[in-house]
C-alpha angles and dihedrals in degrees: 000000000000127000115254109219119216111218093227103038120147146157122221140157112286122233138188093271087065093058096101094049091042090052091053093048093046094049093048093047091047094050091049095046096049101031092114098037105052133057116263092241089060093045089050089060093059107100136162093245095059091050091045089055089053091053092050088051091050092052093044094046114013116197090243136358088249096061116112133187124210127188130201114218139195100205103315094333117106108228102162144019145195133192121197131179142136114317114254093191110128093232095050129089135210091279093067125086121199123215098219092186137007113174140155123191108259091237092055099049125120092036098100097262094121092051092048092048093047093048093046090048090051090048091050093048092047091050088050089058101255116145098195137030130204135189130189115223131189104259093232093051097098092164093060093040092051091046091054094044089053088052093054105272123129135197109257097194097254117134132180135181125219130194104207097176103034089227105091106291109127126190118200116211131191126206125233123191139188139183114247097223106129092250095054103063105060129195108258 
């Protein structure tokens, strides 16, 4: 399948005025990613408004001063987002950035937005002085994992389990990492 290019596609820093659109993209991407993994009653609680509130909170009180948000746009419409900041993984050091989120709305995929977001995120992390970048991916999400591997990431053997609903659903995630030398993060 080939990428469909949008004539006015861009990536820029996100800001609080984007929170509503970011909430909609985040919720749609989350529902699509975990549709087969989580109970329907949990998926039904995922709404744009709750994700929007989370984005307002992130802009009002970022986890660290080094956290940055990027958005992918088609024209003025936000269709993807990325959050990068210092890794809080116990086995990482201050030279490792963590992509907290990399998401493209399911209806805007296969148009190059993910590649543009990933490359802009790598550029931003590199400019901030990080030498490596990591991202946790749902273990059953072969599409995202393959995308990252094609862009120069590799599984490092780390695994974690999350319980998003507190009632028995467990999501297993694997960590992928890459060096931030310009040659290591390839355009996809």
